[in-house]
Amino acid sequence: MESRCLSHCSPAQFFAGLDWAAGVHAVCVMDATGKIADRFTIKHSAEAIAMLIRRLAKHADPADVQIGIERPNGRLVDLLLEAGHPVVPVSPNAIKTWRDGEVLSGAKSDTGDAAVIAEYLRQRQHRLRVAVPYCDDARKSGKDHPHAIRVLARAWIRVIWRCWHDGVLYDPAKHGAAAALNEPVAA
């Protein structure tokens, strides 16, 4: 999965924190000033994810609702990206550190973590990167999802092998597909 810096995107109107859990996900939507605009939970099902996308669309155009989540991949992330939302994978360790500094009681809850993720995204959007699928070119050429993932995996295996074989660190400037990381994202 590639990522692009949010600083190339137009400023978001809303920031959604999505706290991933096994069966129920907590969601908190904040406006650009930090005011909580919506807070709810959804089950992990196709119907609930469709409801999430519809509910987020009530706030603004999907491109204007950035979503922070502690998972960089999976069907939920794919569906949010397909709906047009900028999805920002955030580090669980960064969220824990942020929560420790922001939540005076130190208490952890799924709904509280969703708010922490939304606030982290709102405050740090200029330093975070939005996820871009996974395999878009392969999908556009007519390949199904599993085939597109295999194409992407093969490409990364070649990059990793070359870095290992040459004994050098990965450099995005040396790889054609990675050059897109330096291009602005259309709003």
PDB file of C-alpha atoms in Angstrom, residues 12 27 46 49 54-55 58-59 69 74 97 99 142 144 147:
ATOM      1  CA  ALA A  12     -10.458  18.274   5.736  1.00  0.00           C
ATOM      2  CA  VAL A  27     -16.461   5.909  15.703  1.00  0.00           C
ATOM      3  CA  ALA A  46     -21.144  -5.577   5.524  1.00  0.00           C
ATOM      4  CA  ILE A  49     -19.956  -0.782   7.176  1.00  0.00           C
ATOM      5  CA  ARG A  54     -23.770   6.568   4.609  1.00  0.00           C
ATOM      6  CA  ARG A  55     -23.562   8.196   8.043  1.00  0.00           C
ATOM      7  CA  LYS A  58     -24.125  13.146   5.989  1.00  0.00           C
ATOM      8  CA  HIS A  59     -21.282  15.301   7.325  1.00  0.00           C
ATOM      9  CA  ILE A  69      -7.639   3.885  11.987  1.00  0.00           C
ATOM     10  CA  GLY A  74      -8.418  -5.029   5.456  1.00  0.00           C
ATOM     11  CA  THR A  97       1.202   8.038  23.805  1.00  0.00           C
ATOM     12  CA  ARG A  99      -3.992   9.267  24.891  1.00  0.00           C
ATOM     13  CA  GLY A 142      -9.885  -5.738 -14.878  1.00  0.00           C
ATOM     14  CA  ASP A 144     -10.209  -9.200  -9.382  1.00  0.00           C
ATOM     15  CA  HIS A 147      -5.239 -11.114  -8.332  1.00  0.00           C
TER      16      HIS A 147
END
